[in-house]
CSV table of C-alpha atoms in Angstrom, one decimal:
chain,number,residue,atom,x,y,z
A,1,MET,CA,-0.2,-0.2,-0.1
A,2,LEU,CA,2.6,2.4,1.0
A,3,MET,CA,4.6,1.3,-2.4
A,4,PHE,CA,1.5,2.4,-4.3
A,5,VAL,CA,1.3,6.2,-2.6
A,6,ILE,CA,4.4,6.3,-3.3
A,7,SER,CA,4.2,5.4,-7.0
A,8,LEU,CA,1.0,7.7,-7.1
A,9,ALA,CA,2.5,10.7,-5.7
A,10,VAL,CA,5.4,10.5,-8.6
A,11,LEU,CA,3.4,10.1,-11.4
A,12,VAL,CA,0.9,13.3,-9.9
A,13,CYS,CA,4.5,15.2,-9.7
A,14,THR,CA,5.6,14.1,-12.9
A,15,SER,CA,2.0,14.9,-14.8
A,16,THR,CA,2.7,18.6,-13.2
A,17,ALA,CA,5.8,19.1,-13.9
A,18,ARG,CA,5.0,19.1,-18.0
A,19,PRO,CA,3.0,21.7,-18.4
A,20,SER,CA,5.6,23.9,-16.7
A,21,GLU,CA,8.1,22.4,-18.7
A,22,ASN,CA,6.3,22.4,-22.1
A,23,TYR,CA,5.7,26.6,-21.0
A,24,LEU,CA,9.5,26.7,-20.7
A,25,GLU,CA,10.2,25.3,-23.8
A,26,ASN,CA,7.8,27.3,-25.8
A,27,ARG,CA,9.0,30.3,-24.0
A,28,PHE,CA,12.4,29.4,-25.0
A,29,THR,CA,11.4,28.6,-28.7
A,30,ALA,CA,9.2,32.3,-28.7
A,31,LYS,CA,12.7,34.1,-27.4
A,32,GLU,CA,14.8,32.4,-30.1
A,33,GLU,CA,12.4,33.2,-32.8
A,34,SER,CA,12.5,36.6,-31.9
A,35,GLN,CA,16.1,36.9,-32.1
A,36,GLU,CA,16.2,35.3,-35.5
A,37,VAL,CA,13.5,38.0,-36.5
A,38,ARG,CA,15.6,40.7,-34.9
A,39,SER,CA,18.7,39.2,-36.9
A,40,ALA,CA,16.8,38.6,-40.3
A,41,ALA,CA,15.6,42.3,-40.2
A,42,ILE,CA,18.8,44.1,-39.2
A,43,LYS,CA,20.2,42.5,-41.8
A,44,ARG,CA,18.0,43.5,-44.5
A,45,LEU,CA,18.2,46.8,-42.8
A,46,LEU,CA,21.7,46.8,-43.8
A,47,GLU,CA,21.7,45.9,-47.0
A,48,VAL,CA,19.4,48.7,-47.5
A,49,PHE,CA,22.1,50.9,-46.6
A,50,GLY,CA,24.4,49.0,-48.9
A,51,MET,CA,26.3,47.1,-46.0
A,52,GLU,CA,27.0,43.5,-45.2
A,53,ASP,CA,28.2,44.2,-41.7
A,54,PRO,CA,27.8,47.3,-39.6
A,55,PRO,CA,31.2,48.7,-39.2
A,56,ALA,CA,33.4,48.0,-36.7
A,57,ILE,CA,32.9,50.3,-33.1
A,58,HIS,CA,36.0,51.7,-32.2
A,59,GLY,CA,37.1,54.7,-29.8
A,60,HIS,CA,36.0,57.0,-32.5
A,61,LYS,CA,38.1,60.0,-33.8
A,62,GLN,CA,36.3,63.5,-33.8
A,63,PRO,CA,34.9,64.3,-37.6
A,64,PRO,CA,36.5,65.8,-39.9
A,65,GLN,CA,34.8,69.8,-39.8
A,66,TYR,CA,35.3,69.6,-43.5
A,67,MET,CA,33.3,66.3,-43.2
A,68,LEU,CA,30.4,67.8,-40.7
A,69,ASP,CA,30.0,71.2,-42.8
A,70,LEU,CA,29.3,69.4,-45.9
A,71,TYR,CA,26.8,67.1,-44.2
A,72,ASN,CA,25.0,70.6,-42.6
A,73,THR,CA,25.2,71.7,-46.1
A,74,VAL,CA,23.3,69.1,-47.9
A,75,ALA,CA,20.8,67.7,-45.1
A,76,ASP,CA,18.4,69.3,-43.0
A,77,VAL,CA,18.8,68.5,-39.0
A,78,ASP,CA,17.0,65.1,-39.8
A,79,GLY,CA,18.9,64.3,-42.3
A,80,VAL,CA,16.6,64.6,-45.2
A,81,THR,CA,18.2,66.2,-48.3
A,82,LYS,CA,17.9,70.0,-49.0
A,83,ASP,CA,18.4,69.6,-52.4
A,84,PRO,CA,19.3,66.4,-54.6
A,85,TYR,CA,21.7,68.7,-56.8
A,86,LEU,CA,24.0,69.9,-54.3
A,87,LEU,CA,26.6,66.4,-54.2
A,88,GLU,CA,28.4,65.1,-56.8
A,89,GLY,CA,27.5,61.7,-57.2
A,90,ASN,CA,25.8,60.0,-54.0
A,91,THR,CA,28.9,59.0,-51.8
A,92,VAL,CA,31.7,61.4,-49.9
A,93,ARG,CA,34.6,60.1,-48.6
A,94,SER,CA,37.6,61.4,-46.2
A,95,PHE,CA,40.8,59.7,-45.8
A,96,PHE,CA,43.8,60.6,-43.7
A,97,ASP,CA,47.6,60.7,-44.4
A,98,LYS,CA,48.8,57.4,-43.2
A,99,LEU,CA,52.6,58.2,-43.5
A,100,ARG,CA,52.2,60.9,-41.3
A,101,SER,CA,55.6,62.3,-42.1
A,102,GLU,CA,57.2,65.6,-41.5
A,103,GLN,CA,57.6,65.9,-45.5
A,104,VAL,CA,55.4,66.4,-47.9
A,105,GLU,CA,54.6,63.1,-49.0
A,106,PHE,CA,51.5,61.5,-48.4
A,107,ARG,CA,49.9,58.2,-48.6
A,108,PHE,CA,46.4,57.4,-48.2
A,109,ASN,CA,44.7,53.9,-47.9
A,110,LEU,CA,41.7,53.4,-50.3
A,111,SER,CA,41.4,49.8,-49.7
A,112,THR,CA,37.4,50.6,-48.2
A,113,VAL,CA,36.1,52.0,-51.6
A,114,ALA,CA,34.1,49.4,-53.8
A,115,ARG,CA,35.7,48.5,-56.9
A,116,THR,CA,32.1,49.1,-58.3
A,117,GLU,CA,32.5,53.3,-57.0
A,118,LYS,CA,32.5,55.1,-59.7
A,119,VAL,CA,35.1,57.9,-58.6
A,120,LEU,CA,34.0,61.5,-60.0
A,121,THR,CA,36.3,64.2,-58.2
A,122,ALA,CA,39.0,63.4,-55.8
A,123,GLU,CA,40.4,66.2,-53.7
A,124,LEU,CA,43.8,66.9,-51.8
A,125,HIS,CA,43.1,69.0,-48.3
A,126,LEU,CA,46.4,70.7,-47.4
A,127,PHE,CA,46.3,73.1,-44.4
A,128,LYS,CA,48.9,76.0,-45.1
A,129,LEU,CA,50.5,77.5,-41.8
A,130,ARG,CA,51.6,80.8,-41.2
A,131,PRO,CA,55.2,81.0,-42.8
A,132,GLN,CA,58.1,81.5,-40.7
A,133,GLY,CA,60.4,84.4,-41.2
A,134,SER,CA,60.0,87.4,-44.0
A,135,PHE,CA,59.5,87.3,-48.0
A,136,ASN,CA,60.3,90.7,-49.2
A,137,ARG,CA,60.9,89.8,-52.5
A,138,HIS,CA,57.6,87.0,-53.1
A,139,HIS,CA,54.1,87.8,-52.4
A,140,PHE,CA,53.2,84.6,-54.3
A,141,CYS,CA,54.8,80.9,-54.2
A,142,GLN,CA,53.9,77.8,-56.7
A,143,VAL,CA,52.2,74.8,-55.1
A,144,SER,CA,52.5,72.0,-57.3
A,145,VAL,CA,51.1,68.1,-56.3
A,146,TYR,CA,52.7,64.9,-58.6
A,147,GLN,CA,51.4,61.7,-58.4
A,148,MET,CA,54.4,59.3,-57.2
A,149,LEU,CA,55.1,56.7,-60.3
A,150,ASP,CA,57.3,53.3,-59.9
A,151,SER,CA,59.4,53.6,-63.1
A,152,SER,CA,60.5,50.0,-62.7
A,153,LYS,CA,56.7,49.0,-63.8
A,154,SER,CA,56.5,51.6,-66.9
A,155,ASN,CA,58.3,52.2,-70.1
A,156,SER,CA,58.8,56.1,-68.9
A,157,THR,CA,61.7,56.9,-66.8
A,158,GLN,CA,59.5,59.4,-64.4
A,159,GLU,CA,59.4,59.0,-61.4
A,160,LYS,CA,56.4,61.3,-60.5
A,161,LYS,CA,53.5,62.7,-62.6
A,162,LEU,CA,52.3,66.4,-62.3
A,163,LEU,CA,48.4,66.9,-61.3
A,164,SER,CA,47.8,70.0,-60.1
A,165,SER,CA,49.2,73.2,-59.5
A,166,ARG,CA,48.4,76.7,-58.8
A,167,LEU,CA,49.6,80.1,-57.2
A,168,ILE,CA,49.1,80.8,-53.6
A,169,PRO,CA,49.8,84.0,-51.5
A,170,VAL,CA,52.6,83.9,-49.6
A,171,HIS,CA,51.2,85.1,-46.4
A,172,SER,CA,48.3,83.1,-46.5
A,173,THR,CA,46.6,80.6,-43.8
A,174,GLY,CA,44.0,78.0,-44.2
A,175,TRP,CA,42.9,75.1,-46.4
A,176,GLU,CA,44.1,74.2,-50.0
A,177,VAL,CA,42.7,72.3,-52.3
A,178,PHE,CA,44.3,70.5,-55.3
A,179,THR,CA,42.3,68.0,-57.3
A,180,VAL,CA,43.8,64.4,-57.9
A,181,THR,CA,41.3,62.7,-59.8
A,182,GLN,CA,43.6,61.2,-62.3
A,183,ALA,CA,45.9,60.1,-59.6
A,184,VAL,CA,42.6,58.5,-57.9
A,185,ARG,CA,41.4,56.9,-61.0
A,186,SER,CA,44.5,54.9,-61.5
A,187,TRP,CA,44.9,53.5,-58.2
A,188,MET,CA,41.5,52.0,-58.4
A,189,ILE,CA,42.8,50.3,-61.3
A,190,ASP,CA,45.5,49.1,-60.0
A,191,GLU,CA,45.8,49.1,-55.8
A,192,GLY,CA,50.0,48.6,-56.1
A,193,SER,CA,50.3,51.8,-58.4
A,194,ASN,CA,49.2,54.0,-54.8
A,195,LEU,CA,52.8,55.1,-54.1
A,196,GLY,CA,51.5,58.3,-52.6
A,197,LEU,CA,51.9,62.2,-53.6
A,198,HIS,CA,54.3,64.5,-53.8
A,199,VAL,CA,53.8,68.5,-53.2
A,200,VAL,CA,56.8,70.8,-54.4
A,201,VAL,CA,56.9,74.6,-53.8
A,202,GLN,CA,58.4,76.8,-55.9
A,203,THR,CA,59.3,80.8,-56.5
A,204,LEU,CA,57.8,81.7,-59.5
A,205,GLY,CA,61.0,81.9,-60.9
A,206,GLY,CA,61.3,78.3,-60.4
A,207,SER,CA,63.9,78.3,-57.3
A,208,GLN,CA,63.0,75.4,-54.5
A,209,VAL,CA,61.7,77.2,-51.4
A,210,ASP,CA,62.6,76.0,-48.0
A,211,MET,CA,59.7,74.0,-46.6
A,212,LYS,CA,60.7,75.4,-43.3
A,213,LEU,CA,59.3,79.1,-44.8
A,214,ILE,CA,56.4,77.5,-46.4
A,215,ARG,CA,54.6,74.6,-44.4
A,216,PHE,CA,51.5,72.7,-45.0
A,217,ALA,CA,50.7,70.6,-41.3
A,218,SER,CA,51.4,67.3,-41.1
A,219,GLY,CA,49.9,63.9,-39.4
A,220,ARG,CA,52.6,63.9,-36.8
A,221,SER,CA,52.8,67.5,-35.1
A,222,HIS,CA,50.0,68.9,-35.6
A,223,HIS,CA,46.0,68.5,-34.8
A,224,GLN,CA,43.8,66.7,-36.2
A,225,SER,CA,41.8,69.2,-37.3
A,226,LYS,CA,44.5,70.7,-39.6
A,227,GLN,CA,45.7,66.8,-40.8
A,228,PRO,CA,46.3,66.2,-44.6
A,229,MET,CA,43.2,64.8,-45.9
A,230,LEU,CA,42.1,62.9,-49.3
A,231,VAL,CA,38.4,63.8,-50.2
A,232,LEU,CA,36.6,61.9,-52.5
A,233,PHE,CA,33.6,61.9,-54.6
A,234,THR,CA,32.1,59.0,-56.2
A,235,ASP,CA,29.0,57.1,-57.4
A,236,ASP,CA,27.5,53.5,-56.5
A,237,GLY,CA,25.2,53.4,-59.1
A,238,ARG,CA,22.6,53.1,-56.9
A,239,HIS,CA,19.6,54.6,-58.6
A,240,SER,CA,16.5,56.5,-56.9
A,241,ALA,CA,12.7,54.7,-58.2
A,242,SER,CA,10.4,57.6,-60.1
A,243,LEU,CA,9.0,58.8,-56.8
A,244,GLU,CA,12.2,60.1,-55.8
A,245,SER,CA,11.6,64.5,-55.9
A,246,LYS,CA,14.4,65.7,-57.8
A,247,ASP,CA,13.1,69.3,-58.4
A,248,PRO,CA,14.8,71.6,-56.0
A,249,ASN,CA,12.1,74.1,-56.4
A,250,ASP,CA,9.4,71.4,-55.4
A,251,THR,CA,8.6,72.5,-51.7
A,252,THR,CA,5.5,71.4,-51.1
A,253,ALA,CA,6.3,68.3,-49.7
A,254,ALA,CA,9.4,68.9,-48.1
A,255,SER,CA,7.7,72.3,-46.2
A,256,THR,CA,5.4,69.5,-44.9
A,257,LEU,CA,8.6,67.1,-43.7
A,258,LEU,CA,9.7,70.2,-40.8
A,259,GLN,CA,6.3,70.8,-39.4
A,260,ALA,CA,5.3,67.1,-38.9
A,261,PRO,CA,5.7,65.6,-35.5
A,262,MET,CA,9.0,63.8,-34.8
A,263,SER,CA,7.0,61.3,-32.4
A,264,GLY,CA,4.5,58.9,-33.4
A,265,PRO,CA,0.7,59.2,-32.0
A,266,SER,CA,-0.5,57.2,-28.8
A,267,SER,CA,-2.0,53.4,-29.7
A,268,ARG,CA,-5.7,55.2,-29.2
A,269,SER,CA,-5.1,58.1,-31.4
A,270,ALA,CA,-3.4,55.9,-33.9
A,271,ARG,CA,-6.4,53.6,-34.4
A,272,SER,CA,-8.5,56.9,-34.2
A,273,LEU,CA,-6.6,57.9,-37.4
A,274,ASP,CA,-7.3,55.0,-39.5
A,275,TYR,CA,-11.1,54.2,-38.1
A,276,SER,CA,-13.2,56.5,-36.0
A,277,GLU,CA,-15.3,54.8,-33.7
A,278,GLU,CA,-17.7,57.4,-32.6
A,279,GLU,CA,-18.5,58.1,-36.4
A,280,GLY,CA,-18.1,54.3,-37.8
A,281,VAL,CA,-16.3,55.9,-40.5
A,282,SER,CA,-12.6,54.9,-42.1
A,283,MET,CA,-10.6,58.0,-42.3
A,284,PRO,CA,-9.2,59.4,-45.3
A,285,CYS,CA,-5.6,58.5,-47.1
A,286,GLN,CA,-2.4,60.9,-44.9
A,287,ARG,CA,1.2,60.6,-43.9
A,288,LEU,CA,1.8,59.7,-40.1
A,289,PRO,CA,5.0,59.6,-38.3
A,290,LEU,CA,7.4,56.3,-38.4
A,291,TYR,CA,10.6,57.2,-36.5
A,292,VAL,CA,13.2,55.4,-36.7
A,293,ASP,CA,15.9,55.8,-33.7
A,294,PHE,CA,19.3,54.4,-34.8
A,295,GLU,CA,20.2,54.2,-31.2
A,296,GLU,CA,17.7,51.3,-30.6
A,297,ILE,CA,18.6,49.2,-33.4
A,298,GLY,CA,22.3,49.7,-32.0
A,299,TRP,CA,23.9,51.7,-34.3
A,300,SER,CA,24.6,54.6,-32.5
A,301,GLY,CA,28.3,53.8,-32.2
A,302,TRP,CA,29.4,54.1,-36.0
A,303,ILE,CA,26.9,56.8,-36.9
A,304,VAL,CA,27.9,60.2,-36.6
A,305,SER,CA,24.4,62.0,-37.7
A,306,PRO,CA,21.6,62.0,-37.7
A,307,ARG,CA,20.9,60.0,-34.4
A,308,GLY,CA,17.5,58.6,-36.2
A,309,TYR,CA,15.1,60.1,-38.9
A,310,ASN,CA,11.6,60.2,-39.5
A,311,ALA,CA,10.4,57.9,-42.7
A,312,TYR,CA,7.0,58.2,-42.2
A,313,HIS,CA,4.4,55.7,-43.3
A,314,CYS,CA,0.5,56.2,-44.9
A,315,LYS,CA,-2.7,54.9,-43.8
A,316,GLY,CA,-6.1,55.5,-44.5
A,317,SER,CA,-8.8,54.6,-46.6
A,318,CYS,CA,-9.1,56.2,-50.3
A,319,PRO,CA,-13.5,56.2,-50.7
A,320,PHE,CA,-15.0,56.9,-53.7
A,321,PRO,CA,-15.1,59.8,-54.8
A,322,LEU,CA,-11.7,60.3,-54.9
A,323,GLY,CA,-11.0,64.2,-54.6
A,324,GLN,CA,-8.1,66.2,-55.4
A,325,ASN,CA,-6.7,65.8,-51.8
A,326,MET,CA,-6.2,62.5,-52.1
A,327,ARG,CA,-3.8,63.2,-55.3
A,328,PRO,CA,-5.4,59.8,-56.9
A,329,THR,CA,-3.8,58.9,-60.6
A,330,ASN,CA,-5.8,58.4,-63.2
A,331,HIS,CA,-5.4,54.6,-62.5
A,332,ALA,CA,-6.8,55.0,-59.1
A,333,THR,CA,-9.5,57.2,-60.0
A,334,VAL,CA,-11.1,54.5,-62.9
A,335,GLN,CA,-10.4,51.6,-60.2
A,336,SER,CA,-12.3,53.2,-57.4
A,337,ILE,CA,-15.3,53.7,-59.7
A,338,ILE,CA,-15.2,50.3,-61.1
A,339,ASN,CA,-15.5,49.2,-57.3
A,340,ALA,CA,-18.2,51.6,-56.2
A,341,LEU,CA,-19.8,50.9,-59.5
A,342,LYS,CA,-19.0,46.8,-58.4
A,343,LEU,CA,-18.7,46.1,-61.9
A,344,ILE,CA,-16.0,43.3,-61.1
A,345,LYS,CA,-16.3,42.1,-57.7
A,346,SER,CA,-12.7,41.0,-57.1
A,347,ILE,CA,-11.4,44.8,-57.4
A,348,GLU,CA,-10.8,46.0,-54.6
A,349,THR,CA,-10.3,50.2,-53.4
A,350,PRO,CA,-7.1,52.1,-54.4
A,351,CYS,CA,-4.4,51.5,-52.0
A,352,CYS,CA,-2.8,54.9,-49.6
A,353,VAL,CA,0.6,54.4,-50.4
A,354,PRO,CA,3.8,57.3,-50.7
A,355,ASP,CA,3.8,59.7,-53.9
A,356,LYS,CA,6.8,61.2,-53.0
A,357,LEU,CA,10.0,60.1,-51.9
A,358,PHE,CA,12.8,62.5,-50.6
A,359,SER,CA,16.7,60.9,-49.8
A,360,ILE,CA,18.5,60.9,-46.0
A,361,ASN,CA,22.4,61.7,-45.8
A,362,LEU,CA,24.0,59.3,-43.3
A,363,LEU,CA,27.2,60.6,-41.7
A,364,TYR,CA,29.5,57.5,-40.1
A,365,PHE,CA,32.7,55.6,-39.3
A,366,ASP,CA,33.9,52.9,-41.5
A,367,ASP,CA,35.7,49.9,-40.4
A,368,ASP,CA,38.9,52.0,-40.9
A,369,GLU,CA,37.9,55.1,-39.1
A,370,ASN,CA,37.5,56.6,-42.3
A,371,VAL,CA,34.3,59.3,-42.3
A,372,VAL,CA,31.8,59.0,-45.2
A,373,LEU,CA,28.6,60.7,-46.0
A,374,LYS,CA,26.4,59.0,-48.1
A,375,GLN,CA,23.2,59.4,-49.6
A,376,TYR,CA,20.0,56.8,-50.0
A,377,ASN,CA,17.1,57.6,-51.9
A,378,ASP,CA,13.6,56.8,-51.8
A,379,MET,CA,13.9,56.8,-47.5
A,380,VAL,CA,11.2,59.1,-46.7
A,381,ALA,CA,7.6,59.4,-47.2
A,382,GLY,CA,7.3,62.9,-48.7
A,383,SER,CA,3.2,62.5,-49.1
A,384,CYS,CA,0.3,60.1,-49.8
A,385,GLY,CA,-2.0,60.0,-51.8
A,386,CYS,CA,-4.4,56.6,-53.7
A,387,HIS,CA,-2.9,55.0,-56.1
C-alpha cells in the first residue's frame, strides 16, 4: 500500500511538471524565434544601407570639420536632403594621411572604396600654416602636386606625374584644395600603383622654396583638425525610384517634413486616425510619423549624424469619390469607379501609399575609421496618395 502511494505521488508530480516544462520550452523557442527575426531584420536593413555588416566600433576620433560642414550643407537636422543637386554623386569619403611624415609626401589607404564605385572627383586638402620668416621679394609661391610613379613598371623613366599646380599667397593661412582625380582613378584600377602624392613649392622663378618657410600641417606634429586629407566624391550606381523628388523648387512636400511631429501618436490616437469608432467611418489617406531610432537598433556607435530620422508611413482609406486632396492617379480614379459600381467583384479600392519620396544622408565611420557621407534614395515618404 505504501509503495502504491509513493508511485501515485511520483506520477502526480511528473504530470504536474510537464505543463511547466512545456511553457518554458515554448517561451525559449519564442525568444529564439524573436532573436532570429531581429537578426534577419537588421541584416535586411543593412542591405538597404548598402552594407553587409555594421562597421566595427572603435574609440572614434572627432570627424573632420569639412565633413561635418558638408553634411550640414546637404542635409537638414533630420538628415533629409535639402537639394538633390548639391552633392556630386551619392558618396563622399575622407581619408587621413597614413605616412604621417614631416615631409610633403602623403599616402592614403583606399581599400574601403568598392571597385564598383565610380570616382567622380578626388581632392587633396592641405592646411597651410603661417610662414616663418619674411618674404620681401615674393608675395606668391607655386604649389604643385605630383603622383609618385614606379618607373620599374612602366616604359617611362619618370618618377612623378604632375596632377595640379597653382599660385598661393605666401602670407596666407588655411585650407588649400588640389584636384588629384587622375591619380586616384589609376589607383582604383591598380592598387599597387598607389605610391602616394608629393608636393613641391617653388618661387615664381622656379627656385625651390625652403619648406621651413612655406609649411603645410602634417599628421605627426599638428592637431587632427589640420591634418592632410584626401576627399573622394563617388557614385555607387544605386539609382532612385521614379517617386524620388528631383526638383529643387518642389518645396510642397519638403515643407511638410519640417512641420510634422517627430514622435508617433499614442496607440488610441493612431487607431482613430484610421478608423473613427464614434462615427463608424474610415479616415482618409494621410501621412503619419514613423521614427527610425538608430540607437534602439544598435547603430549609434558608428553613425555620427543623424541620431535617427522620420521615415513616415501612409495609412487610411481611399473611398469613392476620390477628391484631389487624395492625390489620386487616373488609374486609381478608374479603379475606384469600377469598385463603386461593383462591375467586377474582385476589384478592391485603391491603396494609400507614398506618392513622393525623399533621400536622407548618413554621416558615419567605416571599418578603418574614415568618415563617410552617403546619400540614400527613397527613404522618406514626402506625401501620400491613393494609387
